[in-house]
mmCIF file of C-alpha atoms in Angstrom:
data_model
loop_
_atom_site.group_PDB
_atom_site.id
_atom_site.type_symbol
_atom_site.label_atom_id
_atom_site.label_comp_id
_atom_site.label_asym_id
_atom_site.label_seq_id
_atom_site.Cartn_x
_atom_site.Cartn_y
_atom_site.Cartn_z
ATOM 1 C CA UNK F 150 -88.045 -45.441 147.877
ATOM 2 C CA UNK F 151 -91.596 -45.521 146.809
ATOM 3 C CA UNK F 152 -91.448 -41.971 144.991
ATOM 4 C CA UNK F 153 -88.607 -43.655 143.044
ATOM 5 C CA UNK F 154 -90.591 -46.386 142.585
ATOM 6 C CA UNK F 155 -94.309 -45.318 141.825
ATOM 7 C CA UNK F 156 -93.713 -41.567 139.848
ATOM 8 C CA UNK F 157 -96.909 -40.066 138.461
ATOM 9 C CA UNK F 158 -99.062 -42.903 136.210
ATOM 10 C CA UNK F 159 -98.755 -40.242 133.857
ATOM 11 C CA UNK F 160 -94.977 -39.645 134.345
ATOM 12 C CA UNK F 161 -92.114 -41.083 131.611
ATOM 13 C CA UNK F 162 -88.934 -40.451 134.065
ATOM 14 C CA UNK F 163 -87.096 -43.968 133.811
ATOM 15 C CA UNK F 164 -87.273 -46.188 136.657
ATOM 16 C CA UNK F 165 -83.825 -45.886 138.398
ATOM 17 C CA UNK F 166 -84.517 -50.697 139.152
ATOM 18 C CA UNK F 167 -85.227 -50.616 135.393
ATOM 19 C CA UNK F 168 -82.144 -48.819 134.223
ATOM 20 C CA UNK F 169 -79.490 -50.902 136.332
ATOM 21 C CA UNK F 170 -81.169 -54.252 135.548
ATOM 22 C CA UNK F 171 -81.867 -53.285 132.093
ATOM 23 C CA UNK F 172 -78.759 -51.244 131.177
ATOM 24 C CA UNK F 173 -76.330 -54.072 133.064
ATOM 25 C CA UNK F 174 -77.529 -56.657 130.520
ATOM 26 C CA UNK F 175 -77.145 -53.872 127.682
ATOM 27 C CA UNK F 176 -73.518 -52.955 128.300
ATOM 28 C CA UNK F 177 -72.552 -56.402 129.186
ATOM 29 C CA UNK F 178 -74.132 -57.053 125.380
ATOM 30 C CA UNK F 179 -72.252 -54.321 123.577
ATOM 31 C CA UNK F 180 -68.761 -55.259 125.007
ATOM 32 C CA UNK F 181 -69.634 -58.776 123.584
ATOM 33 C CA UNK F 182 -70.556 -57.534 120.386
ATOM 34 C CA UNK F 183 -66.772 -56.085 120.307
ATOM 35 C CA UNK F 184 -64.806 -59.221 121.296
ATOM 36 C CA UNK F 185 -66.920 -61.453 118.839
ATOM 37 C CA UNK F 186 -63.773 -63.784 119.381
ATOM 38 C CA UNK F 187 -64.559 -64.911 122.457
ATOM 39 C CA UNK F 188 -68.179 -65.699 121.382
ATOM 40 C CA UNK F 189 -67.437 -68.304 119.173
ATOM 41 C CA UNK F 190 -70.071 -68.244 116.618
ATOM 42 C CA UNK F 191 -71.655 -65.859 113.899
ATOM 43 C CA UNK F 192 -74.486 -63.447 115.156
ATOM 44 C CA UNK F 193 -76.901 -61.684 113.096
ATOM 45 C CA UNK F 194 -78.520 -59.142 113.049
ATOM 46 C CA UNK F 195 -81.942 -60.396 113.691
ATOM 47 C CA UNK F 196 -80.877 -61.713 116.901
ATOM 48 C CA UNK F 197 -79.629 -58.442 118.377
ATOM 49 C CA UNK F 198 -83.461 -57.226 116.930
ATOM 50 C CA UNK F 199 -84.984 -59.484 118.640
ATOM 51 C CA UNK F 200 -82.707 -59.067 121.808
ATOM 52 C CA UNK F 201 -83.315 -55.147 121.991
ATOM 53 C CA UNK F 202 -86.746 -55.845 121.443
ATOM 54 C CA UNK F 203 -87.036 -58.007 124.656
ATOM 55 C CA UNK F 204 -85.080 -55.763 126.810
ATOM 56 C CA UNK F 205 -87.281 -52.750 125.719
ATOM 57 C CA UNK F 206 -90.101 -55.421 126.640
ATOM 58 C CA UNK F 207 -88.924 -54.880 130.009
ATOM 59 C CA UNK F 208 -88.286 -51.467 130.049
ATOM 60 C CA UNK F 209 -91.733 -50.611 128.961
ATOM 61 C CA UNK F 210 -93.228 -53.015 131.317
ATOM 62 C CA UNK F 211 -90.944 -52.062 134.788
ATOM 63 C CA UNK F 212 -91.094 -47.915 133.818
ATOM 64 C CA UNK F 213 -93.553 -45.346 133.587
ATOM 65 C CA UNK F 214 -96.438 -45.189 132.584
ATOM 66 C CA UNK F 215 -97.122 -48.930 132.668
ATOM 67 C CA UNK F 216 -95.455 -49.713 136.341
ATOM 68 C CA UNK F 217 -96.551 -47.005 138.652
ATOM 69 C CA UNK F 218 -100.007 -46.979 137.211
ATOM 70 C CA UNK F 219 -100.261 -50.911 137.493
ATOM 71 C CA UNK F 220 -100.487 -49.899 140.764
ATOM 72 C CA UNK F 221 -103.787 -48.437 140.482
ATOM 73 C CA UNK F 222 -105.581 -50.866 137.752
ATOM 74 C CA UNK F 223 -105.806 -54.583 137.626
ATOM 75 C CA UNK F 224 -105.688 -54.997 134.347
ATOM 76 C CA UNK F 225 -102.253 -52.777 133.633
ATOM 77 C CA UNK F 226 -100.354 -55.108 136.325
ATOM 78 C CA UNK F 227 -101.175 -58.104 134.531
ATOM 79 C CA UNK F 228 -100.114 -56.388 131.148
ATOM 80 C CA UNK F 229 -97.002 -55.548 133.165
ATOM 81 C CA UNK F 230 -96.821 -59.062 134.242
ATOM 82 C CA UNK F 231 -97.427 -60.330 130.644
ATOM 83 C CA UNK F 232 -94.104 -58.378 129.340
ATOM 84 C CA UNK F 233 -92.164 -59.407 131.951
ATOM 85 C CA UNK F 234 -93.166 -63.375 132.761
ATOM 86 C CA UNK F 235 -93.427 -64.144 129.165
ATOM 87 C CA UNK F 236 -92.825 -61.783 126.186
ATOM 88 C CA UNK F 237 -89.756 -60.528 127.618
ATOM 89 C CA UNK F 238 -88.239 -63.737 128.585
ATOM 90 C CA UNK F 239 -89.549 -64.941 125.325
ATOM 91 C CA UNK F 240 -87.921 -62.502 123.051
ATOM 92 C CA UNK F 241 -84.352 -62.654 124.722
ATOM 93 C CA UNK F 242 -84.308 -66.692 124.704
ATOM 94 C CA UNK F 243 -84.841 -66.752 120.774
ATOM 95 C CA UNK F 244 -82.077 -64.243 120.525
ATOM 96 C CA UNK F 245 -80.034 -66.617 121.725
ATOM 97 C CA UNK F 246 -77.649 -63.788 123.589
ATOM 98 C CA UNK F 247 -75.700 -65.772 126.190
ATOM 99 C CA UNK F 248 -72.671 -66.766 124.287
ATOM 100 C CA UNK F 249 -72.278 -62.690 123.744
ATOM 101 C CA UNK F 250 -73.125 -61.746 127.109
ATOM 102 C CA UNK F 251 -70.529 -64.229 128.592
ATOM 103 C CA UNK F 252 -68.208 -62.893 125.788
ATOM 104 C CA UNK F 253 -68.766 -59.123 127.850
ATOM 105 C CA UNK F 254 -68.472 -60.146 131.426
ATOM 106 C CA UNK F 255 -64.972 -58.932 132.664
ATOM 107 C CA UNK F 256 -62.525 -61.775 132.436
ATOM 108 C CA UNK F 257 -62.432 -62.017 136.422
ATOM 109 C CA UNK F 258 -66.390 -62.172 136.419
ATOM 110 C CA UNK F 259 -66.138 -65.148 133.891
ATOM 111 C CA UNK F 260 -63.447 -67.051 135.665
ATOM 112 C CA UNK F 261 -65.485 -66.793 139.063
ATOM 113 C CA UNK F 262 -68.765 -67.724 137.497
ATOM 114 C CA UNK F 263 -66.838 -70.981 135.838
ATOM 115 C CA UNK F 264 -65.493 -71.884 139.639
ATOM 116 C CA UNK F 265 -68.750 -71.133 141.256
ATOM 117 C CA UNK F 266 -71.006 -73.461 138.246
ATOM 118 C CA UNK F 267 -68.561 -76.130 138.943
ATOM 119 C CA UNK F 268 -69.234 -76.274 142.233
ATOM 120 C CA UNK F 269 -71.204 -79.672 143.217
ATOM 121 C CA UNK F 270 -74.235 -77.735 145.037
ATOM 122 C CA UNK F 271 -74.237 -75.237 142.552
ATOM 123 C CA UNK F 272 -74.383 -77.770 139.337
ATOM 124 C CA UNK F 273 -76.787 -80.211 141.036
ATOM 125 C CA UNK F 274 -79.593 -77.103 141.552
ATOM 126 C CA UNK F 275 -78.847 -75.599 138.240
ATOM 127 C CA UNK F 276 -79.575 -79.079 136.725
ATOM 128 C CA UNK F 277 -82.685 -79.632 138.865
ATOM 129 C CA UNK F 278 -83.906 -75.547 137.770
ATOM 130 C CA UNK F 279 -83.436 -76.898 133.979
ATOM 131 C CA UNK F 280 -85.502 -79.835 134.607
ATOM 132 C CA UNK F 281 -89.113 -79.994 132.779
ATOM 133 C CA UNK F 282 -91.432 -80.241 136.178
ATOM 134 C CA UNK F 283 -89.285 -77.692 137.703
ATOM 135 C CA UNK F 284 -89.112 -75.228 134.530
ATOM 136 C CA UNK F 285 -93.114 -75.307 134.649
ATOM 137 C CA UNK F 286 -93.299 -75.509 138.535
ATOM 138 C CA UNK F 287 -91.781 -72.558 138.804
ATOM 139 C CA UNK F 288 -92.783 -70.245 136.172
ATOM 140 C CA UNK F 289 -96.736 -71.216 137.181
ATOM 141 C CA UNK F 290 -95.762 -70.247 140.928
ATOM 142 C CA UNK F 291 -94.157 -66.898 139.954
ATOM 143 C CA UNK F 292 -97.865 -65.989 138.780
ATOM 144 C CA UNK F 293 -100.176 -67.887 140.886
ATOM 145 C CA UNK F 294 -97.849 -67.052 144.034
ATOM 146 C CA UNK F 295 -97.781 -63.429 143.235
ATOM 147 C CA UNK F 296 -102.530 -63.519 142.032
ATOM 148 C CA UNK F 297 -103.504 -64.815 145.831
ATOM 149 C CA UNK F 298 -105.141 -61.942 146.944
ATOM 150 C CA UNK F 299 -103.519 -61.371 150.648
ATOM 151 C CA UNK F 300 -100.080 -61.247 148.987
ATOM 152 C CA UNK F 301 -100.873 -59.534 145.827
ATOM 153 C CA UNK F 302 -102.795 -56.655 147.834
ATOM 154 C CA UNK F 303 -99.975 -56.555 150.523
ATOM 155 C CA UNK F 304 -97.510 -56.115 147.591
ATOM 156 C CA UNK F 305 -99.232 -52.833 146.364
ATOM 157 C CA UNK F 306 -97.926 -51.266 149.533
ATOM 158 C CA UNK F 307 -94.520 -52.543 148.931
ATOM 159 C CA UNK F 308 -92.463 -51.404 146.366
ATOM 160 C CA UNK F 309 -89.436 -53.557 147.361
ATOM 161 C CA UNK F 310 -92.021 -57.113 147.741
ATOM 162 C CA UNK F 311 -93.124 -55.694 143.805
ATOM 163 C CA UNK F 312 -89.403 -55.624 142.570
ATOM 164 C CA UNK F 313 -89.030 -59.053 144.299
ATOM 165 C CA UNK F 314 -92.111 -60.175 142.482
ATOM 166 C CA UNK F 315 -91.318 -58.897 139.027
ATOM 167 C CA UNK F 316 -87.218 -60.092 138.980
ATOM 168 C CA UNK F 317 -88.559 -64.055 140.385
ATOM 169 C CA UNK F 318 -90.629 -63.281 136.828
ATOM 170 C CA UNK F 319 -88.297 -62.540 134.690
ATOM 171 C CA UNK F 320 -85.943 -65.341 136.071
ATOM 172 C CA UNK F 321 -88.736 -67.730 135.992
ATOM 173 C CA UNK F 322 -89.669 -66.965 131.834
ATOM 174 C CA UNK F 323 -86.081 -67.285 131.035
ATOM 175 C CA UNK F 324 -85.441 -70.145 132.525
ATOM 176 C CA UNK F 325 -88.285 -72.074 131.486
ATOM 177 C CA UNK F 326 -88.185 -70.576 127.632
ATOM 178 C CA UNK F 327 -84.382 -71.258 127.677
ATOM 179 C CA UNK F 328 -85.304 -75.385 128.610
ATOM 180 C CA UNK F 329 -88.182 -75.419 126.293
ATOM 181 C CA UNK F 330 -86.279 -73.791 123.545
ATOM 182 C CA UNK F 331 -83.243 -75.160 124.170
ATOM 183 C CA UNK F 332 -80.926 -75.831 120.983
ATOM 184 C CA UNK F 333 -79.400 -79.083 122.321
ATOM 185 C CA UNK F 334 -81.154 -82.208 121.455
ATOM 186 C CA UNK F 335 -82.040 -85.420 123.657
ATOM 187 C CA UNK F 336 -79.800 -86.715 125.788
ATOM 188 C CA UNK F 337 -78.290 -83.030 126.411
ATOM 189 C CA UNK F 338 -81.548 -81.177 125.927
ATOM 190 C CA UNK F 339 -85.139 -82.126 127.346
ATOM 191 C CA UNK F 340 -87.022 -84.691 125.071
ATOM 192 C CA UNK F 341 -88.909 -82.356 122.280
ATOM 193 C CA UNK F 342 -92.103 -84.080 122.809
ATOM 194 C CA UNK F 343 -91.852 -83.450 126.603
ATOM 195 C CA UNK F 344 -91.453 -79.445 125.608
ATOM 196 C CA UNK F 345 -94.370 -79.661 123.408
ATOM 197 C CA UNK F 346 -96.451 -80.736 126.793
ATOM 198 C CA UNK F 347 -94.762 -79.202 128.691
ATOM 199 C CA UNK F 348 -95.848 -75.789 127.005
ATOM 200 C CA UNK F 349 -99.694 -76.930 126.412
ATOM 201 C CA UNK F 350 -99.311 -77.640 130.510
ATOM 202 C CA UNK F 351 -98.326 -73.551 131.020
ATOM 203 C CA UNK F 352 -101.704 -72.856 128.715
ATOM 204 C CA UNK F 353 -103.871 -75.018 131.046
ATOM 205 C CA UNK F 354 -102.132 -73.173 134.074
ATOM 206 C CA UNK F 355 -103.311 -69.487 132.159
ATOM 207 C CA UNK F 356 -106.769 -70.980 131.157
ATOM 208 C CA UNK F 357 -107.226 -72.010 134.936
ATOM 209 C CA UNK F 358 -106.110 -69.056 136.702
ATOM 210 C CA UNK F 359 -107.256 -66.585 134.138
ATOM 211 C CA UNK F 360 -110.675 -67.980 133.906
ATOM 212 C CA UNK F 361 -111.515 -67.725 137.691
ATOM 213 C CA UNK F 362 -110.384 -64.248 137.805
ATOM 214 C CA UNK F 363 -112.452 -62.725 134.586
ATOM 215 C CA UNK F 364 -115.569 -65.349 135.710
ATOM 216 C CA UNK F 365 -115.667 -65.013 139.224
ATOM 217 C CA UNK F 366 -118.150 -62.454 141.153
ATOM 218 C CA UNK F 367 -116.570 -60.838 144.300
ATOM 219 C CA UNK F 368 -113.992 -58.449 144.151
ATOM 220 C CA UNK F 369 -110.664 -59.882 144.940
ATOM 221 C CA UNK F 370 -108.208 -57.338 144.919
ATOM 222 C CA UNK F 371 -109.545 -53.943 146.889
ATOM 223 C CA UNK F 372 -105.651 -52.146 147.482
ATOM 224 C CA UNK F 373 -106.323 -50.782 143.784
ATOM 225 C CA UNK F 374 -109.366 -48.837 145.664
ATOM 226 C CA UNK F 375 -107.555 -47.070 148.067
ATOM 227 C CA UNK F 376 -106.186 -44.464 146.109
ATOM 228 C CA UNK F 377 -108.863 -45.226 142.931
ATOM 229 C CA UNK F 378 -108.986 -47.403 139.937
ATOM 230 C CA UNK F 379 -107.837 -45.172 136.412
ATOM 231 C CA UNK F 380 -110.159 -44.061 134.106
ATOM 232 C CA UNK F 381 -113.354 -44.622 137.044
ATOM 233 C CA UNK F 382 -113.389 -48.427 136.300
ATOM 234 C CA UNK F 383 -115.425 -50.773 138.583
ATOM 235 C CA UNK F 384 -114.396 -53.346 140.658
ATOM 236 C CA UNK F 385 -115.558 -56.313 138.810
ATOM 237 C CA UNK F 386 -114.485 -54.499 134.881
ATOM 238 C CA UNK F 387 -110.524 -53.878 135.974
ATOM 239 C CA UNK F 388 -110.700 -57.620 137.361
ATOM 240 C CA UNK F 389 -112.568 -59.091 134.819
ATOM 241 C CA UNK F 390 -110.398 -57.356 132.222
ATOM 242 C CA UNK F 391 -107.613 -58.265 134.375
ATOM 243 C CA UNK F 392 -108.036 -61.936 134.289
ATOM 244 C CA UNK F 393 -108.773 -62.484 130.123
ATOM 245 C CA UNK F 394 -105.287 -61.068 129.716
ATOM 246 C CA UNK F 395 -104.244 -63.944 131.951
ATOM 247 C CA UNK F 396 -106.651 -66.006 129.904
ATOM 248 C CA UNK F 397 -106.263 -65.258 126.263
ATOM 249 C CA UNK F 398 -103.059 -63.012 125.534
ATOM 250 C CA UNK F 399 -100.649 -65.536 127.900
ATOM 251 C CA UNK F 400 -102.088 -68.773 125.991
ATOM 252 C CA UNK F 401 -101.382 -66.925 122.661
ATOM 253 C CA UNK F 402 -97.812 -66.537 123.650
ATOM 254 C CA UNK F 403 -97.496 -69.763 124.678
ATOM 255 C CA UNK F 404 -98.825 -70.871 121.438
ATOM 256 C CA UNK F 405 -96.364 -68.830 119.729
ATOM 257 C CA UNK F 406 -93.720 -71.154 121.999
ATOM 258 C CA UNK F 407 -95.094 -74.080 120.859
ATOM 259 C CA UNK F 408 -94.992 -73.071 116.790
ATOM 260 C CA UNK F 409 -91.046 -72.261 117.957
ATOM 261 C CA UNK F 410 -90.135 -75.665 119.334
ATOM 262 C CA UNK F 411 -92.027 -77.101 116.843
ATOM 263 C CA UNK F 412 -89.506 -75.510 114.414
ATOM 264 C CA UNK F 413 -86.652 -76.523 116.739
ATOM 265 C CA UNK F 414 -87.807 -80.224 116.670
ATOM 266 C CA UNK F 415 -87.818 -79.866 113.200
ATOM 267 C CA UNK F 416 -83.967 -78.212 112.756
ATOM 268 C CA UNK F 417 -83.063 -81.428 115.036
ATOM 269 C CA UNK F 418 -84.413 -84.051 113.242
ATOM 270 C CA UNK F 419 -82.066 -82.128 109.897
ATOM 271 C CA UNK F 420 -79.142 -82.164 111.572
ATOM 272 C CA UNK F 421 -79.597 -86.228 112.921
ATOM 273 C CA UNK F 422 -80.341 -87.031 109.274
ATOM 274 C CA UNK F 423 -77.203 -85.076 107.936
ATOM 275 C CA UNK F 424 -75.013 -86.656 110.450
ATOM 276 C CA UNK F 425 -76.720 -90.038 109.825
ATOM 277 C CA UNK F 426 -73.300 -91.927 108.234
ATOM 278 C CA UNK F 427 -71.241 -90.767 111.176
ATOM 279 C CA UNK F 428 -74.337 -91.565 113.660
ATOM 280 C CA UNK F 429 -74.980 -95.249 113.060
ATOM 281 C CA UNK F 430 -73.348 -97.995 114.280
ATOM 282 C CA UNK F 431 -73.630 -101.263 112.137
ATOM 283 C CA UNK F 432 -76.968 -102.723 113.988
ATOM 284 C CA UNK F 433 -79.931 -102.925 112.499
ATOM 285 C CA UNK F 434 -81.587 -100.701 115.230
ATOM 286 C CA UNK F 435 -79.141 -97.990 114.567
ATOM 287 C CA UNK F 436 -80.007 -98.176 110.919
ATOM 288 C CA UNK F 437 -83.933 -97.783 111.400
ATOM 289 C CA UNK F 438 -82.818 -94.054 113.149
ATOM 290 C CA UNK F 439 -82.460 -93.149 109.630
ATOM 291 C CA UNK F 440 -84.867 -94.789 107.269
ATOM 292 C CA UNK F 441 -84.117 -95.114 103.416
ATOM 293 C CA UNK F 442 -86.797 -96.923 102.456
ATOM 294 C CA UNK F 443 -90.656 -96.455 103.189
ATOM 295 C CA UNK F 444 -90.704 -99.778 105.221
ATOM 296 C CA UNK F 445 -88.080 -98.029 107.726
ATOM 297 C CA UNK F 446 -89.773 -95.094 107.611
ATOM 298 C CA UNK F 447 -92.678 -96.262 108.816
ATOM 299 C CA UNK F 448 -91.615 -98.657 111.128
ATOM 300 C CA UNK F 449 -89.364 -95.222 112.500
ATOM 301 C CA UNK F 450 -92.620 -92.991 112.577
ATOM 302 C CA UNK F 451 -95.212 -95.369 113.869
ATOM 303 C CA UNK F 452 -94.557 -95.191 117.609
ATOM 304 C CA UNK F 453 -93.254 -91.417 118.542
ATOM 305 C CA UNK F 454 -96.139 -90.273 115.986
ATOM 306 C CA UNK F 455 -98.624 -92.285 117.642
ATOM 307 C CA UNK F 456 -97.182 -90.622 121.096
ATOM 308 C CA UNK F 457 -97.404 -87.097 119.750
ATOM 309 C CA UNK F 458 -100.307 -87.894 118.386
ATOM 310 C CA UNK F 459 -101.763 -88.965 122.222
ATOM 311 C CA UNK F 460 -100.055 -86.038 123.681
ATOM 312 C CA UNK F 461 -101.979 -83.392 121.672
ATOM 313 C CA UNK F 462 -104.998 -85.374 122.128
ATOM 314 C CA UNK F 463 -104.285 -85.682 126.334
ATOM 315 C CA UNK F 464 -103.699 -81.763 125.705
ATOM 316 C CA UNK F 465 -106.526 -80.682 124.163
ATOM 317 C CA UNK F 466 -108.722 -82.778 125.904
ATOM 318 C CA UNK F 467 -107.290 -80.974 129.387
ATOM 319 C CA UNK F 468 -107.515 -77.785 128.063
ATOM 320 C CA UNK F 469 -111.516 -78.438 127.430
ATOM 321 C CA UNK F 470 -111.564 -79.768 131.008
ATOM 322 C CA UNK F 471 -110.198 -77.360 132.732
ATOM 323 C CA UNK F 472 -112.932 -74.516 131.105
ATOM 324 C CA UNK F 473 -115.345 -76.933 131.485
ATOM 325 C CA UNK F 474 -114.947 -76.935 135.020
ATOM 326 C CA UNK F 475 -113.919 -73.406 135.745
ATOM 327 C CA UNK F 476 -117.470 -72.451 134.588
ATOM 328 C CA UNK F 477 -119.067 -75.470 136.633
ATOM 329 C CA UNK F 478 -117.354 -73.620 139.523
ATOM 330 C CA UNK F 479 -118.285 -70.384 138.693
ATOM 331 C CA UNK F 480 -122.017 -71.204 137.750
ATOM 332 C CA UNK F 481 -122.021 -73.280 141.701
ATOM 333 C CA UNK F 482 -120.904 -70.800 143.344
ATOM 334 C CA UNK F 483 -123.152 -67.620 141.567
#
């Protein structure tokens, strides 16, 4: 199982994990694309792009050369972390690809899946997954779980605790990118404002976490010396290294997230206003939703703007925190 696993760092066989998971949600794709009936809206083409580009995200991250010699350097498993917690995840949510991969499941597959998400148990968790605090509870845990040292050096030994590891990743960045991202506005979707936070809440988590590990100055993760660190790196530089692309490259990601919803707000607040006639209801209350003069307008704008306009604040303002602290912490305990 580990030779499978783990080939040569400088091998390219494909991973034999990486071509079921990946080529599963490749096939079940195609046979969408060819019962476009069933999918019940128009795809283009940049979403099958940008769907192929986050599969191949995965595939470069879960085969060789990145996987089995992530085993050996720090820095390389974190890269291979990066593709498959966020950019990954990331790619495939924009895409928007679940209408065509339903459309591609085998009719019996659907029909069980529709039973089994009907089923009380089953509907109550997958509404508490798709829940804000839960979306960001559990993609921070699939990293910070996976960085405390016992289990992360433990789970260079174990190929099958690494594929456990790296699929609770992927599920995690889907599932919070597909809640974040969602298409559905309030009440169906999550608030927008609350994604905005909720997104400058999984920065803070990266600044935290990825701070301590470039800053700090003991060596936390010695199963990368037992068969040797690539290219003769120390200690202290694959760490170091390790922890700014938990740092810099995950916040930059997020940040990318954030432009996206942004964008998203914006498409929902166009499609309100279009269906503003059919929307109201007579009251006056109803008719501030959609202002026509600059009175209503501002009487509309005053109080979410002033919320946003706290939330950023609260967000930068934690962001500068939590540095300021890490480096307290690390300048204590030098």
């Amino acid at each position: 199982m580990n030779a499978l696993l783990h080939a040569d760092p400088l091998g390219a066989a494909l991973s034999p994990v990486a071509l079921l998971l990946i080529g599963l949600a490749a096939i079940a794709y195609l046979r969408g694309l060819r019962q476009l009936h069933l999918v019940g809206e128009p795809v283009r083409a940049f979403r099958h792009a940008l769907f192929v580009a986050g599969l191949l995200s995965l595939a470069v991250a879960l085969d060789a050369p990145i996987a089995p010699a992530a085993a050996r350097l720090f820095t390389l498993h974190q890269v291979q972390h990066l593709l498959v917690r966020l950019i990954g995840p990331l790619l495939i949510v924009i895409a928007y690809p679940w209408p065509v991969l339903r459309a591609g499941l085998p009719s019996g597959l659907r029909r069980w899946l529709i039973i089994v998400g009907r089923r009380p148990m089953v509907a109550r968790l997958a509404g508490l997954c798709t829940t804000l605090p839960m979306a960001l509870g559990l993609l921070v845990a699939a990293l910070y779980i996976w960085q405390l040292p016992a289990v992360h050096n433990a789970a260079l030994d174990k190929p099958l605790f690494l594929i456990l590891a790296h699929v609770g990743m992927i599920l995690a960045g889907l599932n919070f990118f597909a809640v974040v991202l969602d298409r559905r506005d309030a009440p169906e979707g999550p608030p927008q404002a609350g994604r905005i936070l909720l997104l400058f809440c999984a920065i803070i988590s990266n600044i935290l976490l990825g701070s301590l590990t470039t800053l700090k100055e003991v060596v936390l993760y010695p199963a990368y010396d037992v068969t040797g660190r690539l290219y003769g790196w120390s200690a202290m530089t694959d760490e170091s290294l390790g922890g700014y692309i938990i740092w810099v490259p995950s916040s930059l990601i997020m940040l990318a997230a954030i432009m996206i919803a942004f964008m998203g707000w914006n498409r929902a607040e166009e499609r309100r206003w279009a269906m503003r006639y059919s929307l109201r209801s007579g009251s006056n209350s109803a008719a501030l939703e959609f202002p026509e003069t600059a009175e209503e307008l501002w009487m509309k704008v005053e109080q979410p703007n002033r919320r946003m306009g706290q939330t950023l604040g609260l967000a930068a303002f934690s962001m500068f925190a939590v540095v300021l602290i890490t480096a307290i912490c690390v300048v204590t305990l030098m």
